[in-house]
Short mmCIF file of C-alpha atoms in Angstrom, two decimals:
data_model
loop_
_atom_site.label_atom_id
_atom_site.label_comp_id
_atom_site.label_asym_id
_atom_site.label_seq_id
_atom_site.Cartn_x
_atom_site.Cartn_y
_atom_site.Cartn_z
CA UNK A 1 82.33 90.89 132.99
CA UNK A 2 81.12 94.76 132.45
CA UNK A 3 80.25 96.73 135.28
CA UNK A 4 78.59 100.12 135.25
CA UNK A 5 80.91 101.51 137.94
CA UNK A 6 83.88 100.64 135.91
CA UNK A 7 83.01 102.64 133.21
CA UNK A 8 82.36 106.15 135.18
CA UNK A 9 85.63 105.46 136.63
CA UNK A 10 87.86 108.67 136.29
CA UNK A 11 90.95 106.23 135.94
CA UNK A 12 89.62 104.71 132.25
CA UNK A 13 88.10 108.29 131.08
CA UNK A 14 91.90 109.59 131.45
CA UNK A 15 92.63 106.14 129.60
CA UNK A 16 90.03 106.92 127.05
CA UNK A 17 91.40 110.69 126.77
CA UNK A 18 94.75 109.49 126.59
CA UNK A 19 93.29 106.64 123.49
CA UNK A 20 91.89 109.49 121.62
CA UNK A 21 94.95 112.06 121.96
CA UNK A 22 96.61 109.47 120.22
CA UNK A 23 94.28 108.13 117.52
CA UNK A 24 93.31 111.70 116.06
CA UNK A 25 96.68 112.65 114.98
CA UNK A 26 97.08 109.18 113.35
CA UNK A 27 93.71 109.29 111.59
CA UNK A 28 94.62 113.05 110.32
CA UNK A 29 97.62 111.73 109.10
CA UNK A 30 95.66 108.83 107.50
CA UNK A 31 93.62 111.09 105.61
CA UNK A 32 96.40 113.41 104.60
CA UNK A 33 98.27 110.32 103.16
CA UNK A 34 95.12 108.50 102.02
CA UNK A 35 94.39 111.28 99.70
CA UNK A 36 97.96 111.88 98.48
CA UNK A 37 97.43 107.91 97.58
CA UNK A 38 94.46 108.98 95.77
CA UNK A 39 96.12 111.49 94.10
CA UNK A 40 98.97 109.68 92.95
CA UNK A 41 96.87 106.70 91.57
CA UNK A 42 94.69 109.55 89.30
CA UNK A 43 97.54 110.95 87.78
CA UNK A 44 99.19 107.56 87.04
CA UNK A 45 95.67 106.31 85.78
CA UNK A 46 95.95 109.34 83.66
CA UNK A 47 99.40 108.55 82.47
CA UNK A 48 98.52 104.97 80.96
CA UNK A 49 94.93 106.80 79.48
CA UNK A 50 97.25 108.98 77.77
CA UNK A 51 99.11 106.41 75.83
#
C-alpha cells in the first residue's frame, strides 16, 4: 500500500539520491557506447555499399 508519509521520508530521498548517483553514470556511459555502436554500424554499412 502507498502512503504519503512514506514518500517525504528523508530515509528513501537518500535512497532515491543514492538510485540516481548510480544510474547517471551508467546512462552516460550508455550513450557514449550507444553512439560508438552507431558509429561502427555506419561505417560497416558503408563498407558493404562500397562493394
Amino acid at each position: 500500500e502507498f502512503s504519503p508519509s512514506k514518500s517525504c521520508d528523508p530515509q528513501n530521498k537518500s535512497h532515491l539520491f543514492t538510485v540516481l548517483r548510480i544510474s547517471l553514470p551508467m546512462i552516460k556511459m550508455y550513450r557514449v557506447v550507444s553512439s560508438v555502436f552507431v558509429d561502427v554500424c555506419d561505417h560497416s554499412l558503408n563498407l558493404v555499399s562500397t562493394r
